[in-house]
PDB file of C-alpha atoms in Angstrom:
ATOM      1  CA  MET R   1      41.073 212.180  79.000  1.00 66.00           C
ATOM      2  CA  TRP R   2      39.185 209.195  77.533  1.00 66.00           C
ATOM      3  CA  LYS R   3      39.659 210.595  74.545  1.00 70.00           C
ATOM      4  CA  TRP R   4      43.192 210.739  74.425  1.00 70.00           C
ATOM      5  CA  ILE R   5      43.718 207.134  76.675  1.00 70.00           C
ATOM      6  CA  GLN R   6      42.082 205.859  73.820  1.00 68.00           C
ATOM      7  CA  ALA R   7      43.940 207.158  71.311  1.00 69.00           C
ATOM      8  CA  PHE R   8      46.816 206.798  72.451  1.00 70.00           C
ATOM      9  CA  ALA R   9      46.288 202.798  73.287  1.00 75.00           C
ATOM     10  CA  SER R  10      45.569 202.479  69.395  1.00 84.00           C
ATOM     11  CA  PRO R  11      49.385 200.862  68.240  1.00 86.00           C
ATOM     12  CA  GLN R  12      49.873 202.650  65.523  1.00 89.00           C
ATOM     13  CA  ASN R  13      49.434 206.021  67.793  1.00 90.00           C
ATOM     14  CA  PHE R  14      51.935 204.478  70.163  1.00 89.00           C
ATOM     15  CA  TYR R  15      54.175 203.559  67.837  1.00 90.00           C
ATOM     16  CA  GLN R  16      54.112 207.015  66.241  1.00 90.00           C
ATOM     17  CA  ILE R  17      54.100 208.900  70.116  1.00 91.00           C
ATOM     18  CA  SER R  18      56.963 205.936  71.085  1.00 90.00           C
ATOM     19  CA  GLU R  19      59.087 206.990  68.545  1.00 87.00           C
ATOM     20  CA  LYS R  20      59.207 210.573  69.742  1.00 91.00           C
ATOM     21  CA  ILE R  21      59.315 210.667  72.769  1.00 94.00           C
ATOM     22  CA  ILE R  22      61.739 207.734  73.669  1.00 94.00           C
ATOM     23  CA  PRO R  23      65.033 210.599  74.106  1.00 94.00           C
ATOM     24  CA  TRP R  24      63.215 212.005  76.411  1.00 96.00           C
ATOM     25  CA  PHE R  25      63.195 209.300  78.566  1.00 97.00           C
ATOM     26  CA  LEU R  26      66.499 208.450  77.689  1.00 97.00           C
ATOM     27  CA  SER R  27      68.770 211.426  77.852  1.00 97.00           C
ATOM     28  CA  PRO R  28      67.204 212.118  82.134  1.00 97.00           C
ATOM     29  CA  PHE R  29      68.094 208.717  82.167  1.00 97.00           C
ATOM     30  CA  ILE R  30      71.691 209.200  81.323  1.00 97.00           C
ATOM     31  CA  ILE R  31      72.419 212.696  83.224  1.00 98.00           C
ATOM     32  CA  LEU R  32      70.450 211.346  86.700  1.00 98.00           C
ATOM     33  CA  THR R  33      72.765 208.574  86.509  1.00 97.00           C
ATOM     34  CA  LEU R  34      76.109 210.510  85.986  1.00 97.00           C
ATOM     35  CA  LEU R  35      74.689 212.908  88.321  1.00 97.00           C
ATOM     36  CA  GLY R  36      73.458 210.024  91.021  1.00 97.00           C
ATOM     37  CA  LEU R  37      77.376 207.860  90.667  1.00 96.00           C
ATOM     38  CA  TYR R  38      78.851 211.240  91.559  1.00 95.00           C
ATOM     39  CA  TRP R  39      76.974 212.376  94.579  1.00 95.00           C
ATOM     40  CA  GLY R  40      76.932 208.582  95.609  1.00 94.00           C
ATOM     41  CA  LEU R  41      80.179 208.506  95.241  1.00 93.00           C
ATOM     42  CA  MET R  42      82.014 211.056  96.052  1.00 92.00           C
ATOM     43  CA  VAL R  43      79.926 213.935  97.365  1.00 93.00           C
ATOM     44  CA  ALA R  44      77.940 211.286 100.414  1.00 92.00           C
ATOM     45  CA  PRO R  45      79.801 210.835 102.816  1.00 92.00           C
ATOM     46  CA  ILE R  46      80.882 207.318 105.076  1.00 90.00           C
ATOM     47  CA  ASP R  47      78.119 206.232 107.060  1.00 89.00           C
ATOM     48  CA  TYR R  48      79.368 206.051 110.878  1.00 87.00           C
ATOM     49  CA  GLN R  49      77.776 202.663 110.930  1.00 85.00           C
ATOM     50  CA  GLN R  50      78.502 200.814 107.785  1.00 88.00           C
ATOM     51  CA  GLY R  51      81.779 202.964 106.672  1.00 88.00           C
ATOM     52  CA  GLU R  52      81.803 202.943 102.673  1.00 90.00           C
ATOM     53  CA  SER R  53      79.534 199.867 102.269  1.00 91.00           C
ATOM     54  CA  TYR R  54      76.169 201.522 102.689  1.00 92.00           C
ATOM     55  CA  ARG R  55      77.184 203.076  98.964  1.00 94.00           C
ATOM     56  CA  ILE R  56      75.856 200.032  97.321  1.00 96.00           C
ATOM     57  CA  MET R  57      72.453 201.335  98.586  1.00 95.00           C
ATOM     58  CA  PHE R  58      72.872 203.471  95.751  1.00 96.00           C
ATOM     59  CA  ILE R  59      72.240 200.649  93.374  1.00 97.00           C
ATOM     60  CA  HIS R  60      70.357 197.927  95.780  1.00 97.00           C
ATOM     61  CA  VAL R  61      67.937 199.963  96.527  1.00 95.00           C
ATOM     62  CA  PRO R  62      66.375 201.399  93.635  1.00 97.00           C
ATOM     63  CA  ALA R  63      66.465 198.051  91.819  1.00 97.00           C
ATOM     64  CA  ALA R  64      64.388 196.749  94.843  1.00 97.00           C
ATOM     65  CA  TRP R  65      62.194 199.200  94.806  1.00 96.00           C
ATOM     66  CA  MET R  66      61.619 199.297  90.824  1.00 97.00           C
ATOM     67  CA  SER R  67      61.184 195.254  91.044  1.00 98.00           C
ATOM     68  CA  MET R  68      58.471 195.790  93.310  1.00 97.00           C
ATOM     69  CA  LEU R  69      56.953 198.884  90.715  1.00 98.00           C
ATOM     70  CA  VAL R  70      57.233 197.606  87.821  1.00 98.00           C
ATOM     71  CA  TYR R  71      55.325 193.962  88.857  1.00 98.00           C
ATOM     72  CA  LEU R  72      52.340 196.724  90.269  1.00 98.00           C
ATOM     73  CA  ILE R  73      52.277 197.782  86.842  1.00 97.00           C
ATOM     74  CA  MET R  74      52.894 194.841  85.225  1.00 97.00           C
ATOM     75  CA  ALA R  75      49.524 193.451  87.440  1.00 97.00           C
ATOM     76  CA  ILE R  76      47.480 196.482  86.205  1.00 97.00           C
ATOM     77  CA  ALA R  77      48.772 196.577  83.386  1.00 96.00           C
ATOM     78  CA  SER R  78      47.862 192.129  83.498  1.00 96.00           C
ATOM     79  CA  GLY R  79      44.254 193.637  84.435  1.00 96.00           C
ATOM     80  CA  ILE R  80      43.346 196.511  82.526  1.00 94.00           C
ATOM     81  CA  GLY R  81      44.658 193.951  79.173  1.00 93.00           C
ATOM     82  CA  LEU R  82      41.571 190.815  80.889  1.00 93.00           C
ATOM     83  CA  ILE R  83      38.995 193.147  81.198  1.00 93.00           C
ATOM     84  CA  TRP R  84      38.861 196.285  78.715  1.00 90.00           C
ATOM     85  CA  GLN R  85      40.794 193.826  76.425  1.00 87.00           C
ATOM     86  CA  ILE R  86      43.107 196.953  75.042  1.00 88.00           C
ATOM     87  CA  LYS R  87      45.894 195.457  72.914  1.00 88.00           C
ATOM     88  CA  LEU R  88      48.313 198.179  74.788  1.00 91.00           C
ATOM     89  CA  ALA R  89      47.962 197.139  78.025  1.00 93.00           C
ATOM     90  CA  ASN R  90      49.007 193.311  77.392  1.00 94.00           C
ATOM     91  CA  VAL R  91      52.431 194.360  75.694  1.00 95.00           C
ATOM     92  CA  VAL R  92      53.115 196.614  78.433  1.00 95.00           C
ATOM     93  CA  ALA R  93      52.559 193.796  80.675  1.00 96.00           C
ATOM     94  CA  LYS R  94      54.976 191.574  78.815  1.00 96.00           C
ATOM     95  CA  VAL R  95      57.494 193.460  77.678  1.00 96.00           C
ATOM     96  CA  SER R  96      57.801 194.839  81.371  1.00 97.00           C
ATOM     97  CA  ALA R  97      58.534 191.236  82.767  1.00 97.00           C
ATOM     98  CA  PRO R  98      61.959 190.907  81.862  1.00 97.00           C
ATOM     99  CA  ILE R  99      63.014 194.071  82.876  1.00 97.00           C
ATOM    100  CA  GLY R 100      60.880 194.173  86.412  1.00 98.00           C
ATOM    101  CA  ALA R 101      63.340 190.154  86.577  1.00 98.00           C
ATOM    102  CA  ALA R 102      66.712 192.106  85.974  1.00 98.00           C
ATOM    103  CA  PHE R 103      65.597 194.887  88.214  1.00 98.00           C
ATOM    104  CA  THR R 104      64.585 192.067  90.891  1.00 98.00           C
ATOM    105  CA  PHE R 105      67.991 190.432  89.601  1.00 98.00           C
ATOM    106  CA  LEU R 106      70.358 193.328  90.805  1.00 98.00           C
ATOM    107  CA  ALA R 107      68.366 193.820  93.743  1.00 97.00           C
ATOM    108  CA  LEU R 108      69.317 190.340  95.176  1.00 97.00           C
ATOM    109  CA  ILE R 109      72.779 190.183  94.081  1.00 97.00           C
ATOM    110  CA  THR R 110      73.840 193.499  95.155  1.00 97.00           C
ATOM    111  CA  GLY R 111      71.383 192.674  98.451  1.00 95.00           C
ATOM    112  CA  ALA R 112      74.278 189.581  98.387  1.00 95.00           C
ATOM    113  CA  VAL R 113      77.174 191.821  97.784  1.00 95.00           C
ATOM    114  CA  TRP R 114      76.387 194.337 100.576  1.00 95.00           C
ATOM    115  CA  GLY R 115      75.512 191.032 103.302  1.00 94.00           C
ATOM    116  CA  LYS R 116      78.240 189.541 103.375  1.00 93.00           C
ATOM    117  CA  PRO R 117      80.315 192.785 104.942  1.00 92.00           C
ATOM    118  CA  MET R 118      77.996 194.032 106.929  1.00 92.00           C
ATOM    119  CA  TRP R 119      76.183 190.016 108.094  1.00 90.00           C
ATOM    120  CA  GLY R 120      79.108 187.650 107.162  1.00 91.00           C
ATOM    121  CA  ALA R 121      76.371 186.305 104.914  1.00 92.00           C
ATOM    122  CA  TRP R 122      75.964 186.265 101.365  1.00 93.00           C
ATOM    123  CA  TRP R 123      72.725 185.408 102.010  1.00 93.00           C
ATOM    124  CA  VAL R 124      69.848 184.348 104.911  1.00 92.00           C
ATOM    125  CA  TRP R 125      66.426 182.452 104.806  1.00 93.00           C
ATOM    126  CA  ASP R 126      65.574 186.243 105.771  1.00 90.00           C
ATOM    127  CA  ALA R 127      61.340 187.514 104.820  1.00 93.00           C
ATOM    128  CA  ARG R 128      62.388 189.980 102.489  1.00 94.00           C
ATOM    129  CA  LEU R 129      65.342 188.377 101.157  1.00 95.00           C
ATOM    130  CA  THR R 130      63.320 185.289 100.365  1.00 95.00           C
ATOM    131  CA  SER R 131      59.631 187.495  99.076  1.00 96.00           C
ATOM    132  CA  GLU R 132      61.528 189.287  96.722  1.00 97.00           C
ATOM    133  CA  LEU R 133      63.607 185.530  95.258  1.00 97.00           C
ATOM    134  CA  ILE R 134      59.570 184.592  95.167  1.00 97.00           C
ATOM    135  CA  LEU R 135      59.004 187.599  92.994  1.00 98.00           C
ATOM    136  CA  LEU R 136      61.821 187.182  91.175  1.00 98.00           C
ATOM    137  CA  PHE R 137      60.249 183.301  89.983  1.00 98.00           C
ATOM    138  CA  LEU R 138      56.861 185.195  89.460  1.00 98.00           C
ATOM    139  CA  TYR R 139      58.652 187.764  86.771  1.00 98.00           C
ATOM    140  CA  LEU R 140      60.160 183.325  85.575  1.00 98.00           C
ATOM    141  CA  ALA R 141      56.962 182.195  85.651  1.00 97.00           C
ATOM    142  CA  TYR R 142      55.236 185.032  83.722  1.00 97.00           C
ATOM    143  CA  MET R 143      57.518 184.931  81.390  1.00 97.00           C
ATOM    144  CA  ALA R 144      57.787 180.905  80.688  1.00 97.00           C
ATOM    145  CA  LEU R 145      53.545 180.963  80.912  1.00 96.00           C
ATOM    146  CA  ASN R 146      53.476 183.837  77.912  1.00 94.00           C
ATOM    147  CA  ASN R 147      55.805 182.242  75.704  1.00 94.00           C
ATOM    148  CA  ALA R 148      54.135 178.535  76.512  1.00 95.00           C
ATOM    149  CA  PHE R 149      51.013 180.173  73.827  1.00 92.00           C
ATOM    150  CA  ASP R 150      51.360 181.100  70.358  1.00 88.00           C
ATOM    151  CA  ASN R 151      47.981 182.106  70.582  1.00 88.00           C
ATOM    152  CA  PRO R 152      49.270 185.598  71.657  1.00 85.00           C
ATOM    153  CA  LYS R 153      45.380 186.452  73.063  1.00 88.00           C
ATOM    154  CA  THR R 154      45.831 183.218  75.451  1.00 92.00           C
ATOM    155  CA  ALA R 155      48.872 183.508  76.325  1.00 93.00           C
ATOM    156  CA  ALA R 156      48.142 187.469  78.021  1.00 93.00           C
ATOM    157  CA  LYS R 157      45.024 185.500  79.547  1.00 94.00           C
ATOM    158  CA  ALA R 158      47.012 182.490  80.799  1.00 95.00           C
ATOM    159  CA  SER R 159      49.859 185.253  82.125  1.00 95.00           C
ATOM    160  CA  SER R 160      47.673 187.870  83.890  1.00 96.00           C
ATOM    161  CA  VAL R 161      46.277 185.507  86.242  1.00 96.00           C
ATOM    162  CA  LEU R 162      49.491 184.671  87.555  1.00 97.00           C
ATOM    163  CA  ALA R 163      50.201 188.471  87.894  1.00 97.00           C
ATOM    164  CA  ILE R 164      47.579 189.465  89.343  1.00 97.00           C
ATOM    165  CA  ILE R 165      47.592 185.974  91.805  1.00 97.00           C
ATOM    166  CA  GLY R 166      51.326 187.463  92.332  1.00 96.00           C
ATOM    167  CA  LEU R 167      50.305 191.092  93.333  1.00 96.00           C
ATOM    168  CA  VAL R 168      49.967 189.211  96.909  1.00 96.00           C
ATOM    169  CA  ASN R 169      54.205 189.347  96.870  1.00 96.00           C
ATOM    170  CA  LEU R 170      54.279 192.947  97.116  1.00 96.00           C
ATOM    171  CA  PRO R 171      52.986 193.587 101.161  1.00 96.00           C
ATOM    172  CA  ILE R 172      54.875 191.385 101.470  1.00 95.00           C
ATOM    173  CA  ILE R 173      57.816 191.761 100.579  1.00 95.00           C
ATOM    174  CA  HIS R 174      56.985 195.890 102.158  1.00 92.00           C
ATOM    175  CA  TYR R 175      56.142 194.515 105.298  1.00 91.00           C
ATOM    176  CA  SER R 176      58.076 191.936 105.316  1.00 91.00           C
ATOM    177  CA  VAL R 177      60.860 193.669 107.610  1.00 88.00           C
ATOM    178  CA  GLN R 178      57.671 194.436 110.255  1.00 87.00           C
ATOM    179  CA  TRP R 179      55.594 191.463 110.357  1.00 88.00           C
ATOM    180  CA  TRP R 180      59.048 189.533 111.337  1.00 85.00           C
ATOM    181  CA  ASN R 181      62.244 189.681 113.488  1.00 84.00           C
ATOM    182  CA  THR R 182      64.699 189.956 110.163  1.00 82.00           C
ATOM    183  CA  LEU R 183      68.424 190.604 109.464  1.00 81.00           C
ATOM    184  CA  HIS R 184      67.017 193.573 106.449  1.00 83.00           C
ATOM    185  CA  GLN R 185      67.458 197.080 108.002  1.00 78.00           C
ATOM    186  CA  GLY R 186      63.721 198.772 108.510  1.00 74.00           C
ATOM    187  CA  VAL R 187      62.442 201.134 105.569  1.00 70.00           C
ATOM    188  CA  SER R 188      64.169 203.454 104.413  1.00 67.00           C
ATOM    189  CA  LEU R 189      62.012 205.986 103.273  1.00 66.00           C
ATOM    190  CA  GLY R 190      58.105 206.182 103.471  1.00 63.00           C
ATOM    191  CA  ILE R 191      55.636 207.974 103.979  1.00 59.00           C
ATOM    192  CA  ASN R 192      56.376 210.079 106.929  1.00 63.00           C
ATOM    193  CA  LYS R 193      59.363 207.968 107.463  1.00 65.00           C
ATOM    194  CA  VAL R 194      62.581 209.001 106.366  1.00 64.00           C
ATOM    195  CA  ALA R 195      65.162 206.542 107.829  1.00 70.00           C
ATOM    196  CA  ILE R 196      68.182 208.304 105.515  1.00 74.00           C
ATOM    197  CA  GLN R 197      69.434 211.068 108.015  1.00 75.00           C
ATOM    198  CA  ASP R 198      71.950 212.529 106.186  1.00 87.00           C
ATOM    199  CA  SER R 199      71.027 214.957 103.157  1.00 90.00           C
ATOM    200  CA  ASP R 200      73.817 214.383 100.122  1.00 93.00           C
ATOM    201  CA  MET R 201      72.802 210.852 100.898  1.00 93.00           C
ATOM    202  CA  LEU R 202      69.383 210.696 100.747  1.00 93.00           C
ATOM    203  CA  PHE R 203      69.939 213.345  97.588  1.00 95.00           C
ATOM    204  CA  ALA R 204      71.856 210.812  95.625  1.00 96.00           C
ATOM    205  CA  LEU R 205      69.170 207.924  96.542  1.00 95.00           C
ATOM    206  CA  LEU R 206      66.381 209.875  95.445  1.00 95.00           C
ATOM    207  CA  LEU R 207      68.452 211.040  92.094  1.00 97.00           C
ATOM    208  CA  MET R 208      69.225 207.294  91.451  1.00 97.00           C
ATOM    209  CA  ALA R 209      65.272 206.275  92.376  1.00 97.00           C
ATOM    210  CA  THR R 210      64.192 208.758  89.506  1.00 98.00           C
ATOM    211  CA  ALA R 211      67.271 207.806  87.490  1.00 98.00           C
ATOM    212  CA  PHE R 212      66.419 203.863  87.467  1.00 98.00           C
ATOM    213  CA  LYS R 213      62.475 204.980  86.995  1.00 98.00           C
ATOM    214  CA  PHE R 214      62.881 206.750  83.884  1.00 98.00           C
ATOM    215  CA  LEU R 215      65.679 203.893  82.783  1.00 98.00           C
ATOM    216  CA  TYR R 216      62.221 201.875  82.811  1.00 97.00           C
ATOM    217  CA  ALA R 217      60.452 204.719  80.950  1.00 97.00           C
ATOM    218  CA  THR R 218      62.883 203.393  77.933  1.00 97.00           C
ATOM    219  CA  LEU R 219      63.135 200.116  78.390  1.00 97.00           C
ATOM    220  CA  ILE R 220      59.564 200.174  78.100  1.00 96.00           C
ATOM    221  CA  LEU R 221      58.948 201.994  75.051  1.00 96.00           C
ATOM    222  CA  LEU R 222      62.066 200.207  73.253  1.00 96.00           C
ATOM    223  CA  ARG R 223      60.387 197.237  73.392  1.00 96.00           C
ATOM    224  CA  ALA R 224      56.552 197.634  73.233  1.00 95.00           C
ATOM    225  CA  ARG R 225      56.993 199.570  69.618  1.00 94.00           C
ATOM    226  CA  ASP R 226      58.939 196.442  68.583  1.00 94.00           C
ATOM    227  CA  GLU R 227      56.180 193.641  70.212  1.00 94.00           C
ATOM    228  CA  ILE R 228      53.758 196.257  68.324  1.00 94.00           C
ATOM    229  CA  LEU R 229      55.119 195.754  64.779  1.00 93.00           C
ATOM    230  CA  PHE R 230      55.086 192.030  65.319  1.00 93.00           C
ATOM    231  CA  ARG R 231      51.999 191.904  66.509  1.00 92.00           C
ATOM    232  CA  GLU R 232      50.537 194.257  63.611  1.00 92.00           C
ATOM    233  CA  GLN R 233      52.844 192.997  60.834  1.00 92.00           C
ATOM    234  CA  ASN R 234      49.417 191.900  58.914  1.00 92.00           C
ATOM    235  CA  THR R 235      48.682 196.114  58.816  1.00 92.00           C
ATOM    236  CA  ARG R 236      49.293 198.198  55.994  1.00 93.00           C
ATOM    237  CA  TRP R 237      50.939 200.398  58.021  1.00 92.00           C
ATOM    238  CA  VAL R 238      53.370 197.992  59.742  1.00 93.00           C
ATOM    239  CA  LYS R 239      54.761 197.667  56.500  1.00 93.00           C
ATOM    240  CA  ALA R 240      54.774 201.093  55.749  1.00 92.00           C
ATOM    241  CA  VAL R 241      56.692 201.725  58.537  1.00 91.00           C
ATOM    242  CA  ILE R 242      59.140 198.340  57.813  1.00 92.00           C
ATOM    243  CA  MET R 243      59.133 198.656  53.983  1.00 89.00           C
ATOM    244  CA  GLY R 244      60.072 202.729  54.986  1.00 83.00           C
ATOM    245  CA  ASP R 245      63.105 201.896  57.131  1.00 63.00           C
ATOM    246  CA  GLU R 246      64.687 200.064  53.652  1.00 50.00           C
ATOM    247  CA  LYS R 247      64.126 203.127  51.765  1.00 46.00           C
TER     248      LYS R 247
ATOM    249  CA  MET T   1      94.586 186.231  99.776  1.00 73.00           C
ATOM    250  CA  THR T   2      91.351 187.191  99.098  1.00 77.00           C
ATOM    251  CA  TRP T   3      89.348 188.980  96.738  1.00 77.00           C
ATOM    252  CA  VAL T   4      88.728 191.538  99.236  1.00 76.00           C
ATOM    253  CA  ASP T   5      92.452 192.520  99.875  1.00 78.00           C
ATOM    254  CA  VAL T   6      93.227 192.353  95.939  1.00 72.00           C
ATOM    255  CA  PHE T   7      91.233 195.300  95.237  1.00 74.00           C
ATOM    256  CA  ASP T   8      91.662 197.352  98.067  1.00 70.00           C
ATOM    257  CA  PHE T   9      94.085 199.478  96.135  1.00 70.00           C
ATOM    258  CA  LEU T  10      90.764 200.917  94.804  1.00 74.00           C
ATOM    259  CA  PRO T  11      88.778 203.410  96.260  1.00 81.00           C
ATOM    260  CA  PHE T  12      86.799 202.284  99.408  1.00 84.00           C
ATOM    261  CA  GLY T  13      89.642 200.334 100.707  1.00 79.00           C
ATOM    262  CA  LYS T  14      88.209 196.926 102.337  1.00 88.00           C
ATOM    263  CA  TYR T  15      84.467 197.782 101.459  1.00 91.00           C
ATOM    264  CA  ALA T  16      86.131 198.020  97.380  1.00 91.00           C
ATOM    265  CA  PHE T  17      85.578 194.950  95.832  1.00 92.00           C
ATOM    266  CA  TYR T  18      82.100 194.856  97.444  1.00 94.00           C
ATOM    267  CA  ILE T  19      81.086 199.068  96.282  1.00 95.00           C
ATOM    268  CA  TRP T  20      82.686 197.998  92.757  1.00 94.00           C
ATOM    269  CA  PHE T  21      81.622 194.345  91.799  1.00 95.00           C
ATOM    270  CA  SER T  22      77.754 195.973  92.946  1.00 96.00           C
ATOM    271  CA  TYR T  23      78.035 198.993  90.216  1.00 96.00           C
ATOM    272  CA  LEU T  24      79.691 196.929  88.067  1.00 96.00           C
ATOM    273  CA  THR T  25      76.810 193.955  88.104  1.00 97.00           C
ATOM    274  CA  ALA T  26      74.826 197.421  87.718  1.00 97.00           C
ATOM    275  CA  PHE T  27      76.149 198.493  84.719  1.00 97.00           C
ATOM    276  CA  GLY T  28      76.025 195.067  82.949  1.00 97.00           C
ATOM    277  CA  VAL T  29      72.591 194.310  83.301  1.00 97.00           C
ATOM    278  CA  VAL T  30      71.687 197.536  81.896  1.00 97.00           C
ATOM    279  CA  GLY T  31      74.347 196.989  79.115  1.00 97.00           C
ATOM    280  CA  PHE T  32      72.696 193.476  78.400  1.00 97.00           C
ATOM    281  CA  LEU T  33      68.982 195.701  78.865  1.00 97.00           C
ATOM    282  CA  PHE T  34      69.976 197.381  76.093  1.00 97.00           C
ATOM    283  CA  ILE T  35      72.130 195.608  74.315  1.00 97.00           C
ATOM    284  CA  ARG T  36      68.762 193.113  73.991  1.00 96.00           C
ATOM    285  CA  THR T  37      66.077 195.472  72.851  1.00 95.00           C
ATOM    286  CA  THR T  38      68.005 197.039  69.717  1.00 95.00           C
ATOM    287  CA  PHE T  39      69.206 193.077  68.967  1.00 97.00           C
ATOM    288  CA  ILE T  40      64.762 192.348  69.298  1.00 95.00           C
ATOM    289  CA  HIS T  41      64.495 195.421  67.285  1.00 94.00           C
ATOM    290  CA  LYS T  42      66.417 194.885  64.498  1.00 95.00           C
ATOM    291  CA  THR T  43      65.499 191.017  64.515  1.00 96.00           C
ATOM    292  CA  ILE T  44      62.328 192.326  63.916  1.00 95.00           C
ATOM    293  CA  GLN T  45      62.922 194.521  61.451  1.00 94.00           C
ATOM    294  CA  LYS T  46      64.344 191.551  59.113  1.00 95.00           C
ATOM    295  CA  GLN T  47      61.886 189.270  60.096  1.00 94.00           C
ATOM    296  CA  LEU T  48      59.379 191.000  58.586  1.00 95.00           C
ATOM    297  CA  ARG T  49      61.252 192.836  55.710  1.00 94.00           C
ATOM    298  CA  ASN T  50      61.903 189.562  54.604  1.00 94.00           C
ATOM    299  CA  LYS T  51      58.128 188.378  54.989  1.00 94.00           C
ATOM    300  CA  TYR T  52      57.281 191.782  53.212  1.00 93.00           C
ATOM    301  CA  LEU T  53      59.363 191.222  50.255  1.00 93.00           C
ATOM    302  CA  ARG T  54      58.536 186.998  50.191  1.00 93.00           C
ATOM    303  CA  GLU T  55      54.765 188.399  50.074  1.00 90.00           C
ATOM    304  CA  ALA T  56      56.002 190.576  46.916  1.00 85.00           C
ATOM    305  CA  LYS T  57      57.615 187.963  44.986  1.00 82.00           C
TER     306      LYS T  57
END
């Protein structure tokens, strides 16, 4: 297993493998998204309290989950890069940041749009909303710090420390609805707890959540592939790949 | 007349504006991520190709 990980972590192997597996992530993303949209917008029944407006949940909740998952992956990759100096880990952390920021932005926007008809306000300084906004700032700070240095090693070190420190925000986001009195609803899905009782609603939500995971996998492979080409530009294999493309 | 009234002919009635706005924003964000990724890919390929051609001269 360790041997396989080491082989996969080599930039050249990763590049070659990622080229082959990208379609295996992209296709399920498209299929699951179409199915999830159909189930969420057409099949799932109207909510007895929120009416049709709850359908925003099928975008908002998966985006919010992904915003935290991507940050967790980014922080773990940063830790691995910092401790074991694995180049690929730093690449994964770097390319995850803009994707995570996009998911966080989407969660905040859809949350505001859902909040207006339900709470009567686009925004409230609620614990869940504020901690999610801090997550967006953490992503932006990570990207700014990573781009502030010319040397990729120094950039990775500085931004990795920030990513690891920022991890403290994840439990705050998750437990904010339990620790504080908030307008935001409680946990939708958790260990031993399913707040969504209707099976069609739950199915649509799980479809969209899985689709978002495939989306992340596709994007990270696409972006990591380019980042590797850039970082390894002085190697023979990159030259062969680029000049081979021209023929 | 508000935006909510303008879009209430769409499915989901008085919530149409909020729902479709959310879904369109999601499509926009996902589309942006793919377009940006493609742009970065093409730029890097072009930069490296020019570099190697310069070095070959």
